[in-house]
XYZ file of C-alpha atoms in Angstrom:
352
model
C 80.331 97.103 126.939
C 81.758 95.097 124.042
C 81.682 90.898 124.852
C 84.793 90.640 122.504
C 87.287 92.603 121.757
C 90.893 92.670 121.537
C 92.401 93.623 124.894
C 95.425 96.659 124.665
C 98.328 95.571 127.157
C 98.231 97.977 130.663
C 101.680 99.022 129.907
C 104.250 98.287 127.268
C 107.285 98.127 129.300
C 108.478 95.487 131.754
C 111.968 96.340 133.764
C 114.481 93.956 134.625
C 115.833 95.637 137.621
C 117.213 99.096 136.307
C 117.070 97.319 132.462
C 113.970 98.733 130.756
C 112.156 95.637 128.403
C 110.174 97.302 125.983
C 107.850 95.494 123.788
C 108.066 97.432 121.088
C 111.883 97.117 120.431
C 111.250 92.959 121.319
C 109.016 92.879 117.920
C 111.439 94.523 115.878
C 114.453 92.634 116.829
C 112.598 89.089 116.784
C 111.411 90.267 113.048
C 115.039 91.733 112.246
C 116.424 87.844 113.214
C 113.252 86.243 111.209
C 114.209 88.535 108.167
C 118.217 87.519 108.343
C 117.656 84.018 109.198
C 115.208 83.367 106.406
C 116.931 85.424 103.881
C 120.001 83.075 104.754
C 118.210 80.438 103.384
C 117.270 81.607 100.201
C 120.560 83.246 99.832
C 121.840 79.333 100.566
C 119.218 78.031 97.791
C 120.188 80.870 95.158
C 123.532 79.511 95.076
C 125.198 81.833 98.256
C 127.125 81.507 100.888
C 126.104 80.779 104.383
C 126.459 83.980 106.741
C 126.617 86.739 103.625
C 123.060 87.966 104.375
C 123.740 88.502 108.208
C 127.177 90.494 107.184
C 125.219 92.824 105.164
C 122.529 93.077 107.442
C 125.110 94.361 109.795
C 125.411 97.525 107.074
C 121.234 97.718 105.959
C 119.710 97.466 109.774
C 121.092 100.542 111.667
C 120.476 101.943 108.346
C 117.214 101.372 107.546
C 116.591 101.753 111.473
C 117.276 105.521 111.329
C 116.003 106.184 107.660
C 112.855 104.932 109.000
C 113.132 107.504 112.353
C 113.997 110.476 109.795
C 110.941 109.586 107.561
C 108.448 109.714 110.630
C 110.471 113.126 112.315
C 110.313 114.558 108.713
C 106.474 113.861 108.024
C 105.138 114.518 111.450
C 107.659 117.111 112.821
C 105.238 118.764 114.799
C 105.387 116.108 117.189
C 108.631 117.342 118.012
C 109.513 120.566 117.028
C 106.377 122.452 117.488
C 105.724 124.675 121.091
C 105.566 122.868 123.973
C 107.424 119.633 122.867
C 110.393 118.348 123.250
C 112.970 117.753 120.529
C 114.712 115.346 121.918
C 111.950 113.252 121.901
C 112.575 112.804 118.269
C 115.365 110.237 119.275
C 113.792 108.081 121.785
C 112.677 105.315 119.004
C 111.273 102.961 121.379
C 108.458 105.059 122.254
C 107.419 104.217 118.564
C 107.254 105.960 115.401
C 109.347 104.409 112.355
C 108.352 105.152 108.724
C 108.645 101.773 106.516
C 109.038 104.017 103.452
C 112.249 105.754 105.431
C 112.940 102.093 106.520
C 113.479 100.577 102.991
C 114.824 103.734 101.144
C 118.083 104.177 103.647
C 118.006 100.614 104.637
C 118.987 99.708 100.605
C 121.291 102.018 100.853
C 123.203 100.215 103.660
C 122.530 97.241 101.858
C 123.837 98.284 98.745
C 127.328 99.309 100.995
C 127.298 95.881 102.200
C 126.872 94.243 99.120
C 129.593 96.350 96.912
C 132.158 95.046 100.042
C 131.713 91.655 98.777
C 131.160 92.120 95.189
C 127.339 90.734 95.411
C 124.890 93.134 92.822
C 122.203 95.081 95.511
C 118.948 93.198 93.502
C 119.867 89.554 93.669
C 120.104 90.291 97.599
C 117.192 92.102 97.761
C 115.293 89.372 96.342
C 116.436 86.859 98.858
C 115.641 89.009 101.941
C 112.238 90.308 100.422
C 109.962 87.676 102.206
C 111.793 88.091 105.111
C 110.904 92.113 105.163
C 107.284 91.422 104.780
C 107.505 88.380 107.782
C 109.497 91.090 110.080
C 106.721 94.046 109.325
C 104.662 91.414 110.464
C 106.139 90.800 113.440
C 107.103 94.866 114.203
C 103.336 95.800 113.793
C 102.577 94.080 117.308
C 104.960 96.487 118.933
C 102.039 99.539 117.871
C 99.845 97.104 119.810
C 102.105 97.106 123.209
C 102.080 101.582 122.986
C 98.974 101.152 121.842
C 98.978 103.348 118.692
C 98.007 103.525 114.980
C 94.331 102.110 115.195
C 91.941 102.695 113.078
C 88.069 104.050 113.261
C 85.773 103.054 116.185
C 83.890 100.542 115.742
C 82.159 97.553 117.475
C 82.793 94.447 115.394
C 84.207 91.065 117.945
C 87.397 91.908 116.797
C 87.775 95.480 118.269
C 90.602 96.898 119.656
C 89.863 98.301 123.021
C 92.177 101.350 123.799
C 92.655 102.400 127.588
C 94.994 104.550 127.078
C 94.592 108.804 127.259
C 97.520 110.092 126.685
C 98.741 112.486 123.438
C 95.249 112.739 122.630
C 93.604 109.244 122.694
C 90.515 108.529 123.389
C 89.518 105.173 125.271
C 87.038 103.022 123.235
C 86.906 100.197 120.546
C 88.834 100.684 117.421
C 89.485 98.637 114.417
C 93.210 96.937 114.679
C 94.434 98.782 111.803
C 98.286 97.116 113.310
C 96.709 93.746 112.935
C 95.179 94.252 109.589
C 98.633 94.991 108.452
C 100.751 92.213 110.218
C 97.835 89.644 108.804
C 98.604 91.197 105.131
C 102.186 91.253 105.121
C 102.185 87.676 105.916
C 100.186 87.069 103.022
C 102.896 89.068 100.782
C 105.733 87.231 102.081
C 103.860 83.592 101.438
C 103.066 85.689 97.712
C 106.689 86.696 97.115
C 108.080 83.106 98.316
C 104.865 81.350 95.660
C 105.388 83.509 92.959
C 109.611 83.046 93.218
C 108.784 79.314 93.064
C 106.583 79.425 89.933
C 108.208 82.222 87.838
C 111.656 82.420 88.674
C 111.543 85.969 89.840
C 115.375 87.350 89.657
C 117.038 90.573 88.969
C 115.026 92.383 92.214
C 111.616 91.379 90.824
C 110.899 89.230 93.872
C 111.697 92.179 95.863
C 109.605 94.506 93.532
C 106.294 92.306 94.134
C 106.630 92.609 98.051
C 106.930 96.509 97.728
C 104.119 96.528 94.964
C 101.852 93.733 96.944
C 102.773 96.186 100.421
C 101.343 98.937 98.909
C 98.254 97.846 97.984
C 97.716 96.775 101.364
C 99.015 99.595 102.586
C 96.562 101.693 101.231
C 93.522 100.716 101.974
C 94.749 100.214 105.723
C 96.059 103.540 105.890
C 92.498 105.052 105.106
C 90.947 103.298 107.932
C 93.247 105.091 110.464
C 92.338 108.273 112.414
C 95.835 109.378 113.898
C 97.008 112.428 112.846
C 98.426 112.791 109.441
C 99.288 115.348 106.345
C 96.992 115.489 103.427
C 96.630 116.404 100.104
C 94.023 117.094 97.742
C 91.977 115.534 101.124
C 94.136 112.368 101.122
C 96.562 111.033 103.779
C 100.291 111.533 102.730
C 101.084 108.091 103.043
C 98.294 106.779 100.286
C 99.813 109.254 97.557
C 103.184 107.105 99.231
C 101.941 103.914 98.466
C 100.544 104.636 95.482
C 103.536 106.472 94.061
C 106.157 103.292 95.009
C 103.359 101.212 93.657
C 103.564 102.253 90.166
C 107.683 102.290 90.348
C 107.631 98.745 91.434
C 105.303 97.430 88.941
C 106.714 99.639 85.908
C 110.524 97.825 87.278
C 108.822 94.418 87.360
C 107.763 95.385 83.557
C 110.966 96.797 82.439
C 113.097 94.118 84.514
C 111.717 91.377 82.719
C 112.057 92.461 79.173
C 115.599 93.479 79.871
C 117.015 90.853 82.105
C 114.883 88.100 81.515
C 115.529 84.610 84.116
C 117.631 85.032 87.317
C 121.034 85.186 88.005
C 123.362 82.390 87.167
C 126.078 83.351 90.031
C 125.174 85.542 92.927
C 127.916 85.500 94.794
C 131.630 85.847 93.703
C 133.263 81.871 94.136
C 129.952 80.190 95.072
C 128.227 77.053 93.456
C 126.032 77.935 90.346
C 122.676 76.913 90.845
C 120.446 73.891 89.776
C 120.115 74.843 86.005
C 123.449 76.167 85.742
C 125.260 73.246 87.317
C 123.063 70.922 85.619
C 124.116 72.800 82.108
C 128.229 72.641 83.132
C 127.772 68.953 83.634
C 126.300 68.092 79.623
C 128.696 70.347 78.758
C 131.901 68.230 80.850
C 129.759 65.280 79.122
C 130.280 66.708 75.818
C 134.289 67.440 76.330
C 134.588 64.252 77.550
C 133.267 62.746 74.932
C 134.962 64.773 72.242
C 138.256 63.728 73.958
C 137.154 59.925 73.083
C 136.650 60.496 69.700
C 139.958 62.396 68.912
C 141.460 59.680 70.554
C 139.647 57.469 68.277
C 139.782 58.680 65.054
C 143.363 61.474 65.364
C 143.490 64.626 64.681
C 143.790 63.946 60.453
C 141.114 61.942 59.966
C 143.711 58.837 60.303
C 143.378 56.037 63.278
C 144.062 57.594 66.167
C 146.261 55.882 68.754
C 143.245 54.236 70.577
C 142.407 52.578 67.392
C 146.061 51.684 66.355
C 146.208 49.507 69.399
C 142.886 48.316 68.897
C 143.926 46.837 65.627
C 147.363 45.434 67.170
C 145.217 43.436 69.707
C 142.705 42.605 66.737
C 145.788 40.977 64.763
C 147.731 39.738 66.825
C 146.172 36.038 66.977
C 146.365 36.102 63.187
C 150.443 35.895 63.121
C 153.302 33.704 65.376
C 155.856 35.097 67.015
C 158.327 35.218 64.337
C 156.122 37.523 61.894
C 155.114 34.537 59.637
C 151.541 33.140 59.574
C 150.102 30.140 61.934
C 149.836 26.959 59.844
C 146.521 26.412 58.666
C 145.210 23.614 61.051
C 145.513 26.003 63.620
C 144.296 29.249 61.837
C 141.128 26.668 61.193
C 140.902 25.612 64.589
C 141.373 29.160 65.844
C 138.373 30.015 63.308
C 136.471 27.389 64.214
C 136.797 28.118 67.903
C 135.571 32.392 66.786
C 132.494 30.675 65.474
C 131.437 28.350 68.219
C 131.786 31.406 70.725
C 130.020 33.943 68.455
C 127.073 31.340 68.003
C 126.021 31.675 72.017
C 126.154 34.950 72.496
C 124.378 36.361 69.563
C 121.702 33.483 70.692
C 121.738 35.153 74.077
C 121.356 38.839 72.535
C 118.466 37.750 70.015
């Protein structure tokens, strides 16, 4: 008997009355309202509107929620289409059994939908969501925990997971928590992709590129540790040729991205504020207008005084004529003279 392990819940289902409460759809809504919520903040900080990354998640959710259901039918349709099953199983979701790769693909494409309706371009919204995935993968791994499911090989370290459970083939015994390896790395992909957009800048979908590329590397080595049924080829499981397929597609994008489309985007949303740099660049420039407006005003449009100066100089001699046109006699042009001097004496003391 193991002295620690990680205990598997006795069921994953609680019902409220006639209302079934499954655990495993709990951890994918809580990480589908972590994903929008935080995405609505960086959407916010890029410059977007408040409540644009919810509206489109109304579009990429369902979508990416049956894209990743098709993936898992497609790749393990034996399960459900092979004698003595059921193929109706293949639509009860919240028994388990979503494909992330499915997830992503058709989810982007309900994104994209979303994000044509309002005029936004697909990658500067996929780079404001993209820590957000990784945190809700995080989150949606604990539901394999509740049904009990994609573990990895026995073994016996404190950290086991202890499986009671003998249905569909399982085997009670201590396993390695393949689902908690992978909620524990996708955490550290999100906290990547939020560092790395911080330091570099990352726009153009190249934030969203490093969570897919950071994914997969995780990805694959926690998919070799696993022992549920899978396809193979050439002797390895299909979802490591997956990972390291979308691995090279992200990083050769990052690569490509940057050369072409260097920075991020100015405006990514039609009518919003720019951001920091931008607005900070329209402001010199209102600087410089105003400015130029001053000097025209100064100086006319000819080279000859402008009115601004004209008046100045009607101020300036104004003192040195009466009111009739004809000049002050000279007792008071000295006094007036006298009285410049005495006034000028102070205050260049004072500015020496």
């Amino acid at each position: 008997m193991e002295l620690a392990y990680i205990p598997s819940p006795s069921r994953g289902v609680l019902y409220l009355g006639p209302i079934p409460l499954r655990g495993y759809a709990f951890c994918i809504i809580i990480g589908v309202f972590v994903a929008v919520w935080l995405g609505n903040r960086r959407w916010i900080a890029r410059g977007g509107r408040s409540g644009t990354v919810a509206d489109i998640a109304v579009w990429a959710v369902p979508f990416g929620l049956v894209g990743g259901r098709l993936y898992h039918v497609v790749t393990d349709y034996e399960l459900y289409f092979s004698e003595g099953r059921d193929w109706v199983d293949a639509f009860k979701v919240w028994e388990g059994g979503l494909g992330i790769w499915g997830a992503i693909a058709l989810g982007a494409l309900g994104a994209w939908i979303g994000c044509r309706r309002r005029g936004i371009t697909l990658p500067s919204y996929a780079d404001a969501v993209a820590p957000g995935i990784a945190f809700a993968q995080a989150i949606g791994r604990w539901g394999n925990w509740f049904n009990q499911e994609l573990y990895g090989r026995e073994t016996h370290v404190p950290w086991a997971l202890e499986i009671t459970s003998s249905a569909d083939g399982r085997v009670p015994g201590y396993y390695h928590p393949t689902f908690l390896y992978e909620s524990l790395w996708c955490l550290g992909v999100g906290l990547l992709v939020i560092w790395a957009d911080r330091r570099f800048r990352l726009g153009h979908g190249r934030a969203f590129a490093l969570y897919v590329a950071a994914y997969c590397v995780g990805r694959a080595w926690i998919e070799y540790m696993r022992v549920d049924d899978a396809h193979h080829i050439l002797g390895v499981r299909l979802n490591d040729w997956t990972a390291l397929s979308v691995f090279v597609l992200a990083v050769l994008y990052i690569v490509i991205s940057a050369k072409k489309r260097p920075g991020r985007e100015a405006v990514v949303e039609p009518g919003a504020e720019p951001v920091d740099g931008d607005s900070g660049a329209a402001v010199e420039a209102g600087a410089d207008d105003a400015g130029k407006t001053a000097a025209v005003q100064k100086t006319g449009t000819d080279g000859e005084p402008g009115a601004g100066a004209a008046a100045a100089a009607e101020d300036e001699a104004a003192p040195s004529s009466g009111k009739d046109g004809t000049a002050p006699a000279d007792g008071k042009a000295e006094a007036a003279s006298s009285g410049v001097k005495d006034e000028a004496g102070p205050a260049t003391a004072k500015k020496g």
